[in-house]
Short mmCIF file of C-alpha atoms in Angstrom, two decimals:
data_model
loop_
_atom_site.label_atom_id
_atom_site.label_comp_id
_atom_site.label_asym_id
_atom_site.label_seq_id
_atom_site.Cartn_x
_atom_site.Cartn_y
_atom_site.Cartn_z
CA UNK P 1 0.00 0.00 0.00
CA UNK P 2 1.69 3.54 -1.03
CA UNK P 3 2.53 6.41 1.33
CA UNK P 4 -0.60 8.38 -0.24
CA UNK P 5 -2.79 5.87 0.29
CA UNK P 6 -2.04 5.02 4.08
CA UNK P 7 -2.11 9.01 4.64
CA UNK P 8 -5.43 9.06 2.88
CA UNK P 9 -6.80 6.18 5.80
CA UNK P 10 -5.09 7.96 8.46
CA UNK P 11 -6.96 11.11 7.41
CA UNK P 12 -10.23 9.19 7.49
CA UNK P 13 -9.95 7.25 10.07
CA UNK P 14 -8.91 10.86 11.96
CA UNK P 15 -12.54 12.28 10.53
CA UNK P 16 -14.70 9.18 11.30
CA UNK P 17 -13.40 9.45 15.00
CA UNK P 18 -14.01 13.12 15.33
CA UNK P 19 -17.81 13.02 13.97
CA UNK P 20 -17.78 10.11 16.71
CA UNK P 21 -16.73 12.92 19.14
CA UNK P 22 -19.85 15.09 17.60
CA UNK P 23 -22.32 12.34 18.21
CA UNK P 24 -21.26 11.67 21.42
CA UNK P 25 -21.91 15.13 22.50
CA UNK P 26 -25.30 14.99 20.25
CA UNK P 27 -26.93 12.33 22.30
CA UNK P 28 -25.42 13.35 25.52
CA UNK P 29 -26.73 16.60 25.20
CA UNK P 30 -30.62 14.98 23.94
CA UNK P 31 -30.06 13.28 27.54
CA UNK P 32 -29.40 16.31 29.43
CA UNK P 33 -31.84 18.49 27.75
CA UNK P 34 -35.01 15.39 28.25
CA UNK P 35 -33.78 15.55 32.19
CA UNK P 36 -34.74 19.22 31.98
CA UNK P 37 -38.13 18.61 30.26
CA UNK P 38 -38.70 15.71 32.90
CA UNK P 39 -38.58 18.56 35.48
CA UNK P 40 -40.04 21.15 33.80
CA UNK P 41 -37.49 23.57 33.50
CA UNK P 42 -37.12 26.44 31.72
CA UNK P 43 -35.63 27.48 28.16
CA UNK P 44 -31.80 28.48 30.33
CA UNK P 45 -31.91 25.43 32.05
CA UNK P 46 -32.94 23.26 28.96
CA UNK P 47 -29.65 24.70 27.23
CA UNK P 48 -27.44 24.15 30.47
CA UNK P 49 -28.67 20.88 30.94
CA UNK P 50 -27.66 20.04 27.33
CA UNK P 51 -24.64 22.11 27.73
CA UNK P 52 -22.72 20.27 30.22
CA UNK P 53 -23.98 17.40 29.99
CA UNK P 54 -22.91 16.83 26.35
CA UNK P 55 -19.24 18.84 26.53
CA UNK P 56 -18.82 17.92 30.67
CA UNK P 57 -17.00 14.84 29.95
CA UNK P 58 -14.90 15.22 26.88
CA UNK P 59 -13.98 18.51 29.04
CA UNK P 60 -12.65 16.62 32.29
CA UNK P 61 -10.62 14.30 29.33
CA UNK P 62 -8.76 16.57 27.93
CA UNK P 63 -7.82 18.40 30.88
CA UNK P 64 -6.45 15.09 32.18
CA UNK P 65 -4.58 13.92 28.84
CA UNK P 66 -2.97 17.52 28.45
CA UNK P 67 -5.27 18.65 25.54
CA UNK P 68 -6.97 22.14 24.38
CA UNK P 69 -10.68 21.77 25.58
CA UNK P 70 -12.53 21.06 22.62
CA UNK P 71 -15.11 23.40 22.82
CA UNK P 72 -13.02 26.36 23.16
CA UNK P 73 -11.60 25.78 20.33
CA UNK P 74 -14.42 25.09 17.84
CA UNK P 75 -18.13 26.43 17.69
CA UNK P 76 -19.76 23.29 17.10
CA UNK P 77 -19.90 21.66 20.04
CA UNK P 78 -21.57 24.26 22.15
CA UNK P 79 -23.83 24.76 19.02
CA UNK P 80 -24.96 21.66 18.40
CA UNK P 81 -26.01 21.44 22.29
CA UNK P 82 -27.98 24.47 22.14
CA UNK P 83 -29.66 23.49 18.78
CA UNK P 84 -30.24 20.08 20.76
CA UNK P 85 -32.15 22.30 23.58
CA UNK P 86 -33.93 24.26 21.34
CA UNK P 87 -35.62 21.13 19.47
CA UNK P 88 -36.60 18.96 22.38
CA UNK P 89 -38.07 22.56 23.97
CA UNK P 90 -40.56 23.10 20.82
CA UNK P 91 -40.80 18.75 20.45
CA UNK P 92 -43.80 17.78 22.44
CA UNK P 93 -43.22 15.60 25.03
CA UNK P 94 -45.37 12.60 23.84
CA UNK P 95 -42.79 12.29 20.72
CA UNK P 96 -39.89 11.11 23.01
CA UNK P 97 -40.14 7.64 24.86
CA UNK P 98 -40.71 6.77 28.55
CA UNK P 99 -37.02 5.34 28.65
CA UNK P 100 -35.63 7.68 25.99
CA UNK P 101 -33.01 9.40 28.26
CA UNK P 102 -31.81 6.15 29.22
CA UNK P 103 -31.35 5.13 25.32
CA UNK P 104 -29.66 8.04 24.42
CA UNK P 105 -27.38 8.06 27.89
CA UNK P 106 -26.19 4.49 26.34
CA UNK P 107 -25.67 5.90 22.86
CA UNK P 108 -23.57 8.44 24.00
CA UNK P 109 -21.51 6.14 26.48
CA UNK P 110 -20.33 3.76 24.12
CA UNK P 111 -19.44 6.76 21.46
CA UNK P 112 -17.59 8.91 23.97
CA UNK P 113 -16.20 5.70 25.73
CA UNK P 114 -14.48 5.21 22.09
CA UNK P 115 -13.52 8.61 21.61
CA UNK P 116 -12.10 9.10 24.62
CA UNK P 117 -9.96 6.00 24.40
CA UNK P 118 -8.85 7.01 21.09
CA UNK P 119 -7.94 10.68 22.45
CA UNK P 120 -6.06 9.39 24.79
CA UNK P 121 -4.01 6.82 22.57
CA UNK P 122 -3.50 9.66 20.23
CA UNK P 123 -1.78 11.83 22.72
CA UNK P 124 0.44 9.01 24.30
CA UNK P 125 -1.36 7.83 27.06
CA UNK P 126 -0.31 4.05 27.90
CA UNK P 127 -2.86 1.44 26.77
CA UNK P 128 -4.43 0.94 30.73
CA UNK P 129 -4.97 4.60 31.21
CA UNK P 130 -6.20 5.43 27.62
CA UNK P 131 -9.10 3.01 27.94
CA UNK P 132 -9.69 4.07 31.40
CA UNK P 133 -10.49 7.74 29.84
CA UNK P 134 -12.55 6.28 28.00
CA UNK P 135 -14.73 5.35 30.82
CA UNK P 136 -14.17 8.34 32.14
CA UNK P 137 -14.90 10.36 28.95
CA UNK P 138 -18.47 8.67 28.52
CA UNK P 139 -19.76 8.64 32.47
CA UNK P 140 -18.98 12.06 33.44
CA UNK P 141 -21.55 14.08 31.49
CA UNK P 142 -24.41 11.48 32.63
CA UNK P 143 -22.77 12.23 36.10
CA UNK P 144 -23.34 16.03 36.31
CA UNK P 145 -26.34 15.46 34.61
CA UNK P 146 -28.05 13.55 37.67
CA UNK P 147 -25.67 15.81 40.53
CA UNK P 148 -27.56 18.86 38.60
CA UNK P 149 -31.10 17.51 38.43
CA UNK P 150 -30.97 16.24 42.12
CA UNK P 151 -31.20 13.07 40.96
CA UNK P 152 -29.91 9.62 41.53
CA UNK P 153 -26.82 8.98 39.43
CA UNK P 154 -26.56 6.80 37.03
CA UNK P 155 -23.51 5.16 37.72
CA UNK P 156 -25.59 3.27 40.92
CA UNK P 157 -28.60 2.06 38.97
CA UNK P 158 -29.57 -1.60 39.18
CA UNK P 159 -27.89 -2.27 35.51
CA UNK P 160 -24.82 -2.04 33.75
CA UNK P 161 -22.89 1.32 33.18
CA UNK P 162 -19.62 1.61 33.84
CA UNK P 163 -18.87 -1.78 32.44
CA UNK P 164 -20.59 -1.53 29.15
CA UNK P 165 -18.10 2.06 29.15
CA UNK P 166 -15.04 -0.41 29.89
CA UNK P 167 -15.70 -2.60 27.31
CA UNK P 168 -16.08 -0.23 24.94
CA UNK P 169 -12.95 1.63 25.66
CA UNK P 170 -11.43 -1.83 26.23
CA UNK P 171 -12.45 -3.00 22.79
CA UNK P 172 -10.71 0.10 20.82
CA UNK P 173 -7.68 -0.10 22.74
CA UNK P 174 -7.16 -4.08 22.68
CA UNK P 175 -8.12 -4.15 18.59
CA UNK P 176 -6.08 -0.51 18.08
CA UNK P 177 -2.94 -2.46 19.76
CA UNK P 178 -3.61 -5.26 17.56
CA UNK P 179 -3.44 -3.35 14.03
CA UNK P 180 -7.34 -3.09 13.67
CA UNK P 181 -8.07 0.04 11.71
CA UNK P 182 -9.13 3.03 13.96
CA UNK P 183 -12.65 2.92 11.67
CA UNK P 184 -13.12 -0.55 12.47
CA UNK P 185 -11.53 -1.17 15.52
CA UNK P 186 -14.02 2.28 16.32
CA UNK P 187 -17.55 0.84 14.92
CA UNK P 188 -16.86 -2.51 17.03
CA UNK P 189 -16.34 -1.47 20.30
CA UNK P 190 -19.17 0.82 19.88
CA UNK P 191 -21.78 -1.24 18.09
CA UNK P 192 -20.89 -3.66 21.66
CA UNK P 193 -20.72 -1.43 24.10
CA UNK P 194 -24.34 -0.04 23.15
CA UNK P 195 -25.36 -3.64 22.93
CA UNK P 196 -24.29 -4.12 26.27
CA UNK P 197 -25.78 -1.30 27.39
CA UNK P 198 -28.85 -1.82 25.58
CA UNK P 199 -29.30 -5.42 27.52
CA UNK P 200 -28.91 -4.01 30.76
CA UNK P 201 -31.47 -1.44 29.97
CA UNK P 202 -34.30 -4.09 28.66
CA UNK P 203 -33.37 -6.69 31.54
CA UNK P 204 -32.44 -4.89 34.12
CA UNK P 205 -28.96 -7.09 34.43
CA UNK P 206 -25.81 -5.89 36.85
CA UNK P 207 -22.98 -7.56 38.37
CA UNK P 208 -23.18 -9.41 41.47
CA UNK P 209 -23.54 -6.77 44.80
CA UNK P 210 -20.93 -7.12 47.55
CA UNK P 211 -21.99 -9.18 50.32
CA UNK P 212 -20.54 -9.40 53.62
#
């Protein structure tokens, strides 16, 4: 395969991965702004509620991995939560499901669980800390989501979180270090890690509880 040719995948691969960042965000923010309708907030508290939940944790990321925030350094982020607020304030409430927050939380944990592993490779992190900001990367908005809306958070539910996250940013790391292409090794881990996700969601599944 010539030069040109591996630059051209590198340069896709680099694209793919960033309009995973963008999606991540998306659905995140969906999340955050449904919370708000849930409670019958107001139009400011609709766009907050998008806001940080869908930049919160690729912001804690790259202040841990030594990066410029990515939404100070780019309007679409931001604008893409706002739009996000905006819609779901004018979408009637009937449109979105019962357990829509909870399907859209997932979305976004297994895309920013990705990204964030990937970030974190592509600035040098070792292969045990890179997927662990993944994990990080996808439960932190759905964190300050539930600290700002009062309510319980997420990460304590009855059903798997944090380890559909892990194997997610597990998956991209293990099949990165193996040669998979980013796109590939990217659509995998995701595809899983919502699957995962998804189960826990429908059955109500977690790991066993601590007993004395």
């Amino acid at each position: 395969m010539s030069p040109a040719t591996l630059a051209s995948i590198h340069a896709l691969s680099a694209s793919t991965l960033s309009d995973l960042d963008m999606a991540g965000t998306a659905v995140f923010a969906i999340s955050g702004a449904l919370v708000a309708a849930r409670a019958r907030q107001n139009m400011v508290t609709f766009a907050f509620f998008a806001a940080m939940t869908g930049v919160g944790g690729g912001t804690l990321r790259d202040l841990l991995i030594g990066a410029p925030v990515f939404w100070m350094h780019a309007t679409a982020p931001i604008a893409v939560c706002l739009g996000i607020a905006l819609l779901v304030w004018f979408t009637p409430h009937r449109v979105w499901h019962e357990r829509a927050i909870d399907w859209f939380d997932g979305l976004g944990l297994a895309s920013y669980a990705v990204y964030g592993a990937a970030k974190a490779t592509a600035y040098g992190i070792p292969w045990l800390p890179a997927a662990i900001m993944g994990v990080v990367t996808a439960c932190m908005g759905g964190i300050i989501r539930d600290v700002l809306a009062g309510l319980p958070s997420i990460v304590i539910r009855p059903e798997l979180y944090v380890t559909a996250a892990a194997l997610a940013a597990g998956l991209y790391v293990g099949l990165d270090a193996v040669g998979l292409p980013p796109i590939a090794a990217g659509a995998i881990a995701v595809v899983l890690g919502f699957c995962l996700r998804g189960y826990a969601i429908l059955g109500k599944v977690d790991l066993p509880a601590y007993r004395r």
